PDB file of C-alpha atoms in Angstrom:
ATOM      1  CA  MET C1081     -25.732   7.741 -81.138  1.00 39.00           C
ATOM      2  CA  ARG C1082     -24.453   9.806 -78.221  1.00 40.00           C
ATOM      3  CA  ASP C1083     -25.805  13.197 -77.263  1.00 42.00           C
ATOM      4  CA  SER C1084     -25.086  15.626 -74.480  1.00 44.00           C
ATOM      5  CA  THR C1085     -28.415  15.130 -72.683  1.00 53.00           C
ATOM      6  CA  ASP C1086     -27.896  18.176 -70.483  1.00 77.00           C
ATOM      7  CA  MET C1087     -27.111  20.285 -73.544  1.00 87.00           C
ATOM      8  CA  VAL C1088     -29.075  19.086 -76.562  1.00 91.00           C
ATOM      9  CA  HIS C1089     -32.568  17.595 -76.804  1.00 92.00           C
ATOM     10  CA  LEU C1090     -33.342  15.243 -79.696  1.00 91.00           C
ATOM     11  CA  GLY C1091     -36.770  16.158 -81.007  1.00 91.00           C
ATOM     12  CA  ARG C1092     -38.766  14.522 -83.744  1.00 91.00           C
ATOM     13  CA  ASP C1093     -37.880  14.461 -87.395  1.00 91.00           C
ATOM     14  CA  GLY C1094     -34.234  15.280 -86.730  1.00 91.00           C
ATOM     15  CA  TRP C1095     -34.839  18.546 -84.858  1.00 94.00           C
ATOM     16  CA  LEU C1096     -32.188  19.375 -82.232  1.00 94.00           C
ATOM     17  CA  PHE C1097     -32.821  21.891 -79.445  1.00 95.00           C
ATOM     18  CA  LEU C1098     -30.331  23.625 -77.142  1.00 92.00           C
ATOM     19  CA  THR C1099     -31.514  23.044 -73.548  1.00 92.00           C
ATOM     20  CA  GLY C1100     -28.359  23.494 -71.462  1.00 87.00           C
ATOM     21  CA  GLY C1101     -25.074  25.298 -71.757  1.00 85.00           C
ATOM     22  CA  THR C1102     -23.716  28.258 -69.828  1.00 86.00           C
ATOM     23  CA  ASN C1103     -27.061  30.107 -70.207  1.00 87.00           C
ATOM     24  CA  ARG C1104     -29.066  27.140 -68.807  1.00 91.00           C
ATOM     25  CA  VAL C1105     -31.601  27.617 -71.551  1.00 92.00           C
ATOM     26  CA  ARG C1106     -34.306  25.270 -70.290  1.00 91.00           C
ATOM     27  CA  GLN C1107     -34.264  26.772 -66.818  1.00 90.00           C
ATOM     28  CA  GLN C1108     -35.203  30.145 -68.286  1.00 93.00           C
ATOM     29  CA  TYR C1109     -38.623  28.656 -69.147  1.00 94.00           C
ATOM     30  CA  ARG C1110     -39.542  28.280 -65.450  1.00 92.00           C
ATOM     31  CA  ALA C1111     -41.875  30.475 -63.470  1.00 90.00           C
ATOM     32  CA  SER C1112     -39.260  31.251 -60.849  1.00 92.00           C
ATOM     33  CA  LEU C1113     -38.461  34.400 -58.892  1.00 94.00           C
ATOM     34  CA  PRO C1114     -34.868  34.668 -60.262  1.00 93.00           C
ATOM     35  CA  VAL C1115     -36.167  34.652 -63.843  1.00 93.00           C
ATOM     36  CA  ALA C1116     -38.932  37.136 -63.028  1.00 95.00           C
ATOM     37  CA  TRP C1117     -36.441  39.465 -61.330  1.00 96.00           C
ATOM     38  CA  ARG C1118     -34.072  39.249 -64.334  1.00 96.00           C
ATOM     39  CA  LEU C1119     -36.866  40.071 -66.765  1.00 96.00           C
ATOM     40  CA  TRP C1120     -37.871  43.055 -64.612  1.00 96.00           C
ATOM     41  CA  ARG C1121     -34.293  44.303 -64.816  1.00 97.00           C
ATOM     42  CA  TRP C1122     -34.349  43.849 -68.600  1.00 97.00           C
ATOM     43  CA  ARG C1123     -37.535  45.912 -68.837  1.00 97.00           C
ATOM     44  CA  ARG C1124     -35.971  48.669 -66.787  1.00 97.00           C
ATOM     45  CA  LEU C1125     -32.864  48.556 -68.917  1.00 97.00           C
ATOM     46  CA  ILE C1126     -34.834  48.895 -72.152  1.00 97.00           C
ATOM     47  CA  GLU C1127     -36.819  51.770 -70.672  1.00 97.00           C
ATOM     48  CA  ALA C1128     -33.575  53.527 -69.686  1.00 97.00           C
ATOM     49  CA  ARG C1129     -31.984  52.920 -73.116  1.00 97.00           C
ATOM     50  CA  THR C1130     -35.079  54.251 -74.880  1.00 97.00           C
ATOM     51  CA  ALA C1131     -35.061  57.413 -72.777  1.00 97.00           C
ATOM     52  CA  LYS C1132     -31.332  57.974 -73.258  1.00 97.00           C
ATOM     53  CA  ALA C1133     -31.599  57.489 -77.024  1.00 97.00           C
ATOM     54  CA  ALA C1134     -34.461  60.024 -77.124  1.00 97.00           C
ATOM     55  CA  SER C1135     -32.234  62.522 -75.246  1.00 96.00           C
ATOM     56  CA  LEU C1136     -29.705  62.161 -78.109  1.00 96.00           C
ATOM     57  CA  GLY C1137     -32.415  62.730 -80.683  1.00 95.00           C
ATOM     58  CA  LEU C1138     -32.670  59.191 -82.001  1.00 95.00           C
ATOM     59  CA  ARG C1139     -35.091  56.263 -81.730  1.00 96.00           C
ATOM     60  CA  ALA C1140     -34.112  52.985 -80.107  1.00 97.00           C
ATOM     61  CA  PHE C1141     -35.602  49.549 -80.767  1.00 98.00           C
ATOM     62  CA  HIS C1142     -35.047  46.138 -79.151  1.00 98.00           C
ATOM     63  CA  VAL C1143     -35.608  42.743 -80.740  1.00 97.00           C
ATOM     64  CA  VAL C1144     -35.067  39.328 -79.197  1.00 97.00           C
ATOM     65  CA  VAL C1145     -34.432  36.402 -81.566  1.00 97.00           C
ATOM     66  CA  PRO C1146     -36.514  33.513 -80.096  1.00 97.00           C
ATOM     67  CA  GLU C1147     -34.982  30.169 -79.277  1.00 96.00           C
ATOM     68  CA  LYS C1148     -36.209  27.187 -81.296  1.00 94.00           C
ATOM     69  CA  LEU C1149     -37.847  26.041 -78.055  1.00 95.00           C
ATOM     70  CA  SER C1150     -40.123  29.096 -78.231  1.00 96.00           C
ATOM     71  CA  VAL C1151     -41.140  28.588 -81.861  1.00 96.00           C
ATOM     72  CA  TYR C1152     -41.055  24.825 -82.595  1.00 95.00           C
ATOM     73  CA  ASP C1153     -42.349  23.420 -79.318  1.00 94.00           C
ATOM     74  CA  ASP C1154     -44.572  21.161 -81.491  1.00 93.00           C
ATOM     75  CA  ARG C1155     -41.436  19.254 -82.454  1.00 94.00           C
ATOM     76  CA  LEU C1156     -39.952  18.715 -79.016  1.00 93.00           C
ATOM     77  CA  ASP C1157     -41.137  15.069 -78.793  1.00 89.00           C
ATOM     78  CA  GLY C1158     -41.441  14.515 -75.041  1.00 83.00           C
ATOM     79  CA  LEU C1159     -39.585  17.469 -73.545  1.00 89.00           C
ATOM     80  CA  ALA C1160     -41.672  19.046 -70.800  1.00 88.00           C
ATOM     81  CA  LEU C1161     -41.611  22.745 -71.489  1.00 91.00           C
ATOM     82  CA  ASP C1162     -44.242  25.487 -71.540  1.00 93.00           C
ATOM     83  CA  PRO C1163     -43.636  27.852 -74.492  1.00 92.00           C
ATOM     84  CA  ALA C1164     -45.825  30.450 -72.783  1.00 94.00           C
ATOM     85  CA  LEU C1165     -42.950  30.886 -70.333  1.00 95.00           C
ATOM     86  CA  SER C1166     -40.595  31.930 -73.091  1.00 95.00           C
ATOM     87  CA  PRO C1167     -38.420  34.724 -71.640  1.00 96.00           C
ATOM     88  CA  ALA C1168     -38.912  36.801 -74.796  1.00 96.00           C
ATOM     89  CA  ARG C1169     -42.704  36.346 -74.590  1.00 96.00           C
ATOM     90  CA  ARG C1170     -42.740  37.397 -70.901  1.00 96.00           C
ATOM     91  CA  LEU C1171     -40.434  40.371 -71.523  1.00 97.00           C
ATOM     92  CA  GLY C1172     -42.653  41.517 -74.368  1.00 96.00           C
ATOM     93  CA  ALA C1173     -45.727  41.323 -72.154  1.00 95.00           C
ATOM     94  CA  ARG C1174     -44.028  43.466 -69.524  1.00 95.00           C
ATOM     95  CA  LEU C1175     -42.956  46.044 -72.061  1.00 96.00           C
ATOM     96  CA  ALA C1176     -46.478  46.218 -73.510  1.00 94.00           C
ATOM     97  CA  ARG C1177     -47.449  48.010 -70.315  1.00 92.00           C
ATOM     98  CA  SER C1178     -44.314  50.203 -70.324  1.00 94.00           C
ATOM     99  CA  PRO C1179     -43.480  53.668 -71.634  1.00 92.00           C
ATOM    100  CA  ALA C1180     -40.987  51.854 -73.920  1.00 94.00           C
ATOM    101  CA  ALA C1181     -43.668  49.689 -75.580  1.00 93.00           C
ATOM    102  CA  ARG C1182     -42.960  51.142 -79.013  1.00 94.00           C
ATOM    103  CA  ALA C1183     -39.293  50.217 -78.663  1.00 96.00           C
ATOM    104  CA  TRP C1184     -40.137  46.495 -78.594  1.00 97.00           C
ATOM    105  CA  ILE C1185     -40.275  44.444 -81.807  1.00 97.00           C
ATOM    106  CA  ASP C1186     -41.988  41.080 -81.231  1.00 97.00           C
ATOM    107  CA  LEU C1187     -40.687  38.113 -83.196  1.00 97.00           C
ATOM    108  CA  VAL C1188     -42.164  35.213 -81.190  1.00 97.00           C
ATOM    109  CA  GLY C1189     -45.671  35.759 -82.603  1.00 96.00           C
ATOM    110  CA  PRO C1190     -44.697  36.142 -86.267  1.00 97.00           C
ATOM    111  CA  LEU C1191     -42.277  33.228 -86.225  1.00 97.00           C
ATOM    112  CA  ARG C1192     -44.710  30.920 -84.471  1.00 97.00           C
ATOM    113  CA  ALA C1193     -47.452  31.905 -86.930  1.00 97.00           C
ATOM    114  CA  ALA C1194     -45.186  30.872 -89.835  1.00 97.00           C
ATOM    115  CA  ARG C1195     -43.584  27.790 -88.253  1.00 95.00           C
ATOM    116  CA  ASP C1196     -45.290  25.351 -90.636  1.00 95.00           C
ATOM    117  CA  ALA C1197     -43.795  27.080 -93.651  1.00 89.00           C
ATOM    118  CA  GLU C1198     -41.228  25.420 -95.881  1.00 90.00           C
ATOM    119  CA  PRO C1199     -38.317  25.798 -95.858  1.00 92.00           C
ATOM    120  CA  PRO C1200     -38.184  25.900 -92.025  1.00 94.00           C
ATOM    121  CA  LEU C1201     -37.401  29.134 -90.221  1.00 96.00           C
ATOM    122  CA  TYR C1202     -34.565  27.607 -88.248  1.00 94.00           C
ATOM    123  CA  LEU C1203     -31.872  25.069 -89.044  1.00 92.00           C
ATOM    124  CA  ARG C1204     -32.612  21.613 -87.637  1.00 92.00           C
ATOM    125  CA  THR C1205     -29.108  21.039 -86.275  1.00 92.00           C
ATOM    126  CA  ASP C1206     -28.170  24.565 -85.248  1.00 91.00           C
ATOM    127  CA  THR C1207     -29.299  27.220 -82.770  1.00 92.00           C
ATOM    128  CA  HIS C1208     -29.565  29.844 -85.503  1.00 91.00           C
ATOM    129  CA  TRP C1209     -32.395  30.779 -87.746  1.00 91.00           C
ATOM    130  CA  SER C1210     -32.335  29.924 -91.432  1.00 92.00           C
ATOM    131  CA  GLN C1211     -32.181  32.530 -94.155  1.00 90.00           C
ATOM    132  CA  GLU C1212     -35.985  32.266 -94.381  1.00 93.00           C
ATOM    133  CA  GLY C1213     -36.451  32.931 -90.679  1.00 94.00           C
ATOM    134  CA  CYS C1214     -34.045  35.838 -90.782  1.00 94.00           C
ATOM    135  CA  ARG C1215     -35.854  37.390 -93.772  1.00 93.00           C
ATOM    136  CA  LEU C1216     -39.222  37.085 -91.990  1.00 96.00           C
ATOM    137  CA  ALA C1217     -37.756  38.840 -88.903  1.00 97.00           C
ATOM    138  CA  TYR C1218     -36.146  41.442 -91.137  1.00 97.00           C
ATOM    139  CA  GLY C1219     -39.563  42.300 -92.559  1.00 96.00           C
ATOM    140  CA  GLU C1220     -40.945  42.833 -89.020  1.00 97.00           C
ATOM    141  CA  ILE C1221     -37.980  44.993 -88.115  1.00 98.00           C
ATOM    142  CA  MET C1222     -38.217  47.105 -91.246  1.00 97.00           C
ATOM    143  CA  ARG C1223     -41.905  47.687 -90.569  1.00 97.00           C
ATOM    144  CA  ALA C1224     -41.130  48.881 -87.059  1.00 97.00           C
ATOM    145  CA  LEU C1225     -38.385  51.141 -88.302  1.00 97.00           C
ATOM    146  CA  GLY C1226     -40.699  52.686 -90.864  1.00 97.00           C
ATOM    147  CA  ALA C1227     -38.550  51.468 -93.745  1.00 96.00           C
ATOM    148  CA  VAL C1228     -39.288  49.659 -97.007  1.00 94.00           C
ATOM    149  CA  PRO C1229     -37.229  46.550 -97.975  1.00 93.00           C
ATOM    150  CA  PRO C1230     -35.535  46.547-101.436  1.00 91.00           C
ATOM    151  CA  PRO C1231     -37.902  44.738-103.783  1.00 85.00           C
ATOM    152  CA  ASP C1232     -35.357  42.304-105.223  1.00 86.00           C
ATOM    153  CA  LEU C1233     -33.821  40.739-102.080  1.00 83.00           C
ATOM    154  CA  ALA C1234     -35.507  37.403-102.680  1.00 80.00           C
ATOM    155  CA  SER C1235     -33.975  37.147-106.139  1.00 83.00           C
ATOM    156  CA  ARG C1236     -30.332  37.540-104.996  1.00 86.00           C
ATOM    157  CA  PRO C1237     -28.024  34.598-105.894  1.00 86.00           C
ATOM    158  CA  PHE C1238     -27.413  31.849-103.398  1.00 84.00           C
ATOM    159  CA  HIS C1239     -25.373  28.772-102.805  1.00 87.00           C
ATOM    160  CA  ASP C1240     -25.876  25.668-100.628  1.00 90.00           C
ATOM    161  CA  HIS C1241     -23.326  24.926 -97.938  1.00 86.00           C
ATOM    162  CA  ASP C1242     -23.140  21.497 -96.339  1.00 89.00           C
ATOM    163  CA  GLY C1243     -21.520  21.192 -92.950  1.00 84.00           C
ATOM    164  CA  VAL C1244     -21.721  20.293 -89.274  1.00 85.00           C
ATOM    165  CA  ARG C1245     -23.671  22.989 -87.343  1.00 85.00           C
ATOM    166  CA  ASP C1246     -23.323  23.954 -83.663  1.00 84.00           C
ATOM    167  CA  LEU C1247     -25.794  21.434 -82.280  1.00 90.00           C
ATOM    168  CA  GLY C1248     -25.091  18.706 -84.805  1.00 83.00           C
ATOM    169  CA  GLY C1249     -21.469  18.770 -83.739  1.00 88.00           C
ATOM    170  CA  LYS C1250     -22.463  17.733 -80.213  1.00 90.00           C
ATOM    171  CA  LEU C1251     -23.725  14.364 -81.417  1.00 88.00           C
ATOM    172  CA  ASP C1252     -21.644  11.273 -81.946  1.00 87.00           C
ATOM    173  CA  PRO C1253     -21.394  10.799 -84.816  1.00 91.00           C
ATOM    174  CA  PRO C1254     -21.854  14.470 -85.784  1.00 91.00           C
ATOM    175  CA  ARG C1255     -24.916  15.304 -87.833  1.00 88.00           C
ATOM    176  CA  ARG C1256     -24.574  17.365 -91.009  1.00 92.00           C
ATOM    177  CA  GLU C1257     -27.047  19.810 -92.573  1.00 88.00           C
ATOM    178  CA  THR C1258     -27.187  21.816 -95.799  1.00 89.00           C
ATOM    179  CA  MET C1259     -27.776  25.518 -95.327  1.00 84.00           C
ATOM    180  CA  ARG C1260     -28.857  27.852 -98.185  1.00 85.00           C
ATOM    181  CA  VAL C1261     -26.818  31.066 -98.051  1.00 84.00           C
ATOM    182  CA  TYR C1262     -27.977  34.087-100.063  1.00 82.00           C
ATOM    183  CA  GLU C1263     -25.294  36.373-101.408  1.00 84.00           C
ATOM    184  CA  MET C1264     -27.058  39.458-100.130  1.00 85.00           C
ATOM    185  CA  GLN C1265     -24.363  42.072-100.514  1.00 88.00           C
ATOM    186  CA  ARG C1266     -24.612  43.993-103.784  1.00 91.00           C
ATOM    187  CA  ASP C1267     -25.060  47.730-103.184  1.00 94.00           C
ATOM    188  CA  ALA C1268     -23.562  48.003 -99.664  1.00 95.00           C
ATOM    189  CA  VAL C1269     -19.778  48.368 -99.369  1.00 96.00           C
ATOM    190  CA  ARG C1270     -17.871  47.678 -96.164  1.00 97.00           C
ATOM    191  CA  ILE C1271     -15.962  50.891 -95.476  1.00 97.00           C
ATOM    192  CA  PHE C1272     -14.590  50.017 -92.046  1.00 96.00           C
ATOM    193  CA  ALA C1273     -13.557  46.944 -90.044  1.00 93.00           C
ATOM    194  CA  ASN C1274     -11.789  47.265 -86.723  1.00 94.00           C
ATOM    195  CA  PRO C1275      -8.370  45.702 -86.169  1.00 93.00           C
ATOM    196  CA  LEU C1276      -9.918  42.714 -84.440  1.00 93.00           C
ATOM    197  CA  VAL C1277     -11.951  41.832 -87.548  1.00 92.00           C
ATOM    198  CA  GLU C1278      -9.079  42.543 -89.958  1.00 91.00           C
ATOM    199  CA  GLY C1279      -6.648  40.527 -87.862  1.00 90.00           C
ATOM    200  CA  HIS C1280      -8.898  37.458 -87.717  1.00 90.00           C
ATOM    201  CA  GLU C1281      -9.698  37.680 -91.411  1.00 87.00           C
ATOM    202  CA  ALA C1282      -6.013  37.941 -92.326  1.00 89.00           C
ATOM    203  CA  ARG C1283      -5.270  34.886 -90.170  1.00 88.00           C
ATOM    204  CA  GLY C1284      -8.211  32.888 -91.455  1.00 88.00           C
ATOM    205  CA  THR C1285      -9.864  32.647 -88.037  1.00 86.00           C
ATOM    206  CA  ALA C1286     -12.866  34.927 -88.611  1.00 81.00           C
ATOM    207  CA  ALA C1287     -15.191  32.064 -87.599  1.00 84.00           C
ATOM    208  CA  ASP C1288     -13.731  32.309 -84.073  1.00 83.00           C
ATOM    209  CA  LEU C1289     -14.476  36.007 -83.658  1.00 85.00           C
ATOM    210  CA  HIS C1290     -17.519  37.104 -81.698  1.00 90.00           C
ATOM    211  CA  VAL C1291     -17.807  39.954 -79.166  1.00 93.00           C
ATOM    212  CA  GLY C1292     -15.860  43.032 -80.188  1.00 92.00           C
ATOM    213  CA  ALA C1293     -16.294  42.730 -83.956  1.00 94.00           C
ATOM    214  CA  HIS C1294     -17.139  46.146 -85.477  1.00 97.00           C
ATOM    215  CA  VAL C1295     -17.871  46.948 -89.104  1.00 97.00           C
ATOM    216  CA  VAL C1296     -19.503  49.782 -91.049  1.00 98.00           C
ATOM    217  CA  PHE C1297     -21.248  49.512 -94.391  1.00 97.00           C
ATOM    218  CA  ARG C1298     -22.096  52.351 -96.828  1.00 98.00           C
ATOM    219  CA  ASN C1299     -24.840  52.023 -99.381  1.00 97.00           C
ATOM    220  CA  ASP C1300     -25.075  54.800-102.028  1.00 96.00           C
ATOM    221  CA  SER C1301     -27.904  53.218-103.951  1.00 95.00           C
ATOM    222  CA  PRO C1302     -30.678  55.752-104.610  1.00 94.00           C
ATOM    223  CA  ALA C1303     -33.133  53.101-103.409  1.00 92.00           C
ATOM    224  CA  ALA C1304     -31.520  52.847 -99.933  1.00 95.00           C
ATOM    225  CA  ASP C1305     -33.267  54.430 -96.949  1.00 97.00           C
ATOM    226  CA  PRO C1306     -31.272  57.675 -96.371  1.00 97.00           C
ATOM    227  CA  ARG C1307     -30.911  57.127 -92.620  1.00 98.00           C
ATOM    228  CA  THR C1308     -28.027  55.735 -90.633  1.00 98.00           C
ATOM    229  CA  LEU C1309     -28.763  52.655 -88.497  1.00 98.00           C
ATOM    230  CA  MET C1310     -26.571  51.404 -85.615  1.00 98.00           C
ATOM    231  CA  LEU C1311     -27.001  47.742 -84.757  1.00 98.00           C
ATOM    232  CA  PHE C1312     -25.670  46.103 -81.586  1.00 98.00           C
ATOM    233  CA  GLY C1313     -26.146  42.334 -81.930  1.00 97.00           C
ATOM    234  CA  ASP C1314     -24.763  38.848 -81.950  1.00 95.00           C
ATOM    235  CA  SER C1315     -24.415  35.910 -84.349  1.00 91.00           C
ATOM    236  CA  CYS C1316     -28.008  36.315 -85.538  1.00 91.00           C
ATOM    237  CA  SER C1317     -26.770  39.593 -87.053  1.00 94.00           C
ATOM    238  CA  HIS C1318     -23.081  38.831 -87.621  1.00 91.00           C
ATOM    239  CA  PHE C1319     -20.289  41.015 -89.007  1.00 87.00           C
ATOM    240  CA  HIS C1320     -20.313  39.003 -92.229  1.00 89.00           C
ATOM    241  CA  PRO C1321     -23.269  40.172 -94.326  1.00 86.00           C
ATOM    242  CA  ILE C1322     -25.155  36.896 -94.124  1.00 86.00           C
ATOM    243  CA  PHE C1323     -27.992  37.449 -91.631  1.00 90.00           C
ATOM    244  CA  LEU C1324     -29.516  40.732 -90.324  1.00 95.00           C
ATOM    245  CA  THR C1325     -26.365  42.780 -90.947  1.00 96.00           C
ATOM    246  CA  GLY C1326     -26.396  41.908 -94.659  1.00 94.00           C
ATOM    247  CA  LEU C1327     -30.116  42.597 -95.064  1.00 96.00           C
ATOM    248  CA  LEU C1328     -29.962  45.907 -93.195  1.00 97.00           C
ATOM    249  CA  ALA C1329     -26.803  47.019 -94.963  1.00 97.00           C
ATOM    250  CA  GLU C1330     -28.617  46.588 -98.284  1.00 95.00           C
ATOM    251  CA  SER C1331     -31.478  48.679 -96.941  1.00 96.00           C
ATOM    252  CA  PHE C1332     -29.950  51.751 -95.264  1.00 98.00           C
ATOM    253  CA  ARG C1333     -27.488  54.424 -96.375  1.00 98.00           C
ATOM    254  CA  GLU C1334     -25.143  53.480 -93.570  1.00 98.00           C
ATOM    255  CA  LEU C1335     -25.047  50.618 -91.118  1.00 98.00           C
ATOM    256  CA  HIS C1336     -22.761  50.351 -88.074  1.00 98.00           C
ATOM    257  CA  PHE C1337     -22.617  46.842 -86.564  1.00 97.00           C
ATOM    258  CA  VAL C1338     -21.065  46.079 -83.155  1.00 97.00           C
ATOM    259  CA  TRP C1339     -21.062  42.545 -81.781  1.00 96.00           C
ATOM    260  CA  SER C1340     -22.100  43.219 -78.205  1.00 96.00           C
ATOM    261  CA  SER C1341     -25.219  43.101 -76.008  1.00 96.00           C
ATOM    262  CA  ASN C1342     -23.710  45.952 -73.987  1.00 97.00           C
ATOM    263  CA  LEU C1343     -23.886  49.392 -75.488  1.00 98.00           C
ATOM    264  CA  ASP C1344     -21.154  52.029 -75.883  1.00 98.00           C
ATOM    265  CA  TRP C1345     -23.071  55.267 -75.444  1.00 98.00           C
ATOM    266  CA  ASP C1346     -20.012  57.387 -76.211  1.00 97.00           C
ATOM    267  CA  TYR C1347     -19.820  55.733 -79.630  1.00 97.00           C
ATOM    268  CA  VAL C1348     -23.579  56.192 -80.182  1.00 98.00           C
ATOM    269  CA  ALA C1349     -23.213  59.865 -79.313  1.00 97.00           C
ATOM    270  CA  ARG C1350     -20.247  60.337 -81.713  1.00 96.00           C
ATOM    271  CA  VAL C1351     -22.032  58.750 -84.657  1.00 97.00           C
ATOM    272  CA  ARG C1352     -25.549  60.083 -83.839  1.00 96.00           C
ATOM    273  CA  PRO C1353     -27.383  57.498 -85.981  1.00 98.00           C
ATOM    274  CA  HIS C1354     -31.044  58.139 -86.790  1.00 97.00           C
ATOM    275  CA  LEU C1355     -31.940  54.682 -85.467  1.00 98.00           C
ATOM    276  CA  LEU C1356     -30.483  52.359 -82.815  1.00 98.00           C
ATOM    277  CA  LEU C1357     -31.361  48.683 -82.922  1.00 98.00           C
ATOM    278  CA  VAL C1358     -30.325  46.150 -80.276  1.00 98.00           C
ATOM    279  CA  GLU C1359     -30.654  42.462 -81.234  1.00 98.00           C
ATOM    280  CA  VAL C1360     -30.081  39.684 -78.719  1.00 97.00           C
ATOM    281  CA  ALA C1361     -30.682  35.932 -78.890  1.00 96.00           C
ATOM    282  CA  GLU C1362     -33.254  34.814 -76.311  1.00 96.00           C
ATOM    283  CA  ARG C1363     -30.855  32.604 -74.438  1.00 94.00           C
ATOM    284  CA  PHE C1364     -28.721  35.638 -73.685  1.00 95.00           C
ATOM    285  CA  LEU C1365     -31.481  37.173 -71.634  1.00 96.00           C
ATOM    286  CA  ALA C1366     -29.851  35.153 -68.872  1.00 94.00           C
ATOM    287  CA  ARG C1367     -27.500  38.128 -68.351  1.00 94.00           C
ATOM    288  CA  VAL C1368     -28.516  41.751 -67.970  1.00 96.00           C
ATOM    289  CA  PRO C1369     -26.065  44.104 -69.683  1.00 97.00           C
ATOM    290  CA  THR C1370     -24.277  46.943 -67.894  1.00 96.00           C
ATOM    291  CA  ASP C1371     -23.723  49.084 -71.026  1.00 97.00           C
ATOM    292  CA  ARG C1372     -20.078  49.706 -70.159  1.00 95.00           C
ATOM    293  CA  PHE C1373     -18.794  48.520 -73.519  1.00 96.00           C
ATOM    294  CA  ASP C1374     -15.868  50.316 -75.141  1.00 94.00           C
ATOM    295  CA  VAL C1375     -16.003  49.781 -78.916  1.00 94.00           C
ATOM    296  CA  GLU C1376     -12.494  51.205 -79.583  1.00 93.00           C
ATOM    297  CA  ALA C1377     -10.763  49.334 -76.780  1.00 93.00           C
ATOM    298  CA  GLU C1378     -12.408  45.996 -77.711  1.00 91.00           C
ATOM    299  CA  GLY C1379     -11.434  46.445 -81.340  1.00 88.00           C
ATOM    300  CA  ALA C1380      -7.819  47.017 -80.451  1.00 87.00           C
ATOM    301  CA  ARG C1381      -7.367  44.030 -78.158  1.00 85.00           C
ATOM    302  CA  ALA C1382      -4.768  41.435 -79.112  1.00 77.00           C
ATOM    303  CA  LEU C1383      -5.719  38.375 -81.094  1.00 78.00           C
ATOM    304  CA  PRO C1384      -5.367  35.132 -79.156  1.00 76.00           C
ATOM    305  CA  SER C1385      -2.433  32.949 -80.177  1.00 69.00           C
ATOM    306  CA  ARG C1386      -3.053  29.517 -81.605  1.00 63.00           C
ATOM    307  CA  ASP C1387      -2.688  27.981 -78.163  1.00 53.00           C
ATOM    308  CA  GLY C1388      -5.204  30.422 -76.667  1.00 45.00           C
ATOM    309  CA  ALA C1389      -2.789  32.929 -75.110  1.00 39.00           C
ATOM    310  CA  GLY C1390      -2.790  36.564 -76.195  1.00 35.00           C
ATOM    311  CA  ILE C1391      -0.153  37.772 -78.648  1.00 32.00           C
TER     312      ILE C1391
END
């Protein structure tokens, strides 16, 4: 079996861990000055976002989805890494002493506390959490937002999907894994998708779409929280209602999702949601956002052609 040793670590019992890549994941677990400086900048950014949101009359929250390295270090099997140096853990500790402390939603502690649960909280051959891990995080987020989850989410229908996941595909031969997918969407209706989403969906390339995706869900169920929530996030949220986006769309009257770690404050000011939630995967703490995102311009950009050039 071949593996990309600078990219993927083979842990015990079939667990795969992302250690390299463009975000140099393993290097973020070092007690170095560059990492400390970057986390200081993240703290200042969250403080500034929290204050700006308050000036618009809304509450802002930040949540970092931990890497598997931060949760399942007991399954690393020989990889020298100190989970106490998790960037999310260190950022949370800094924010605990900050005016923006209430804006921080910790997931490292709850996920580590439940890491022996079955089914696992993350997929063995993927960087993403499982449906179980996402639901646990959703419960923590709902508690922080002062909202109550719909009582029947756990009884929604599901199907099992077998395939090659993002880390399993880096092995030779590729390793497959079955993922349980809950069909969460019932009450929420997608009322808007930007041209970028619609174009990729029409062409059958939605799986290739990431930053710039923008969708809005409306939920007229009397059980839905009457507030509007705006979510800036990544693949742990997703524009398809499969992870956090699906769970939150089933919970709030209106949900706006934008795939971006950078905020578009003009868009926030136009919508004036009651709540603003920013979700980011821990590995993306390697870059500090500038918040110069333009939701409308990103949504109108041309789709890439099949050979990678714009059309």
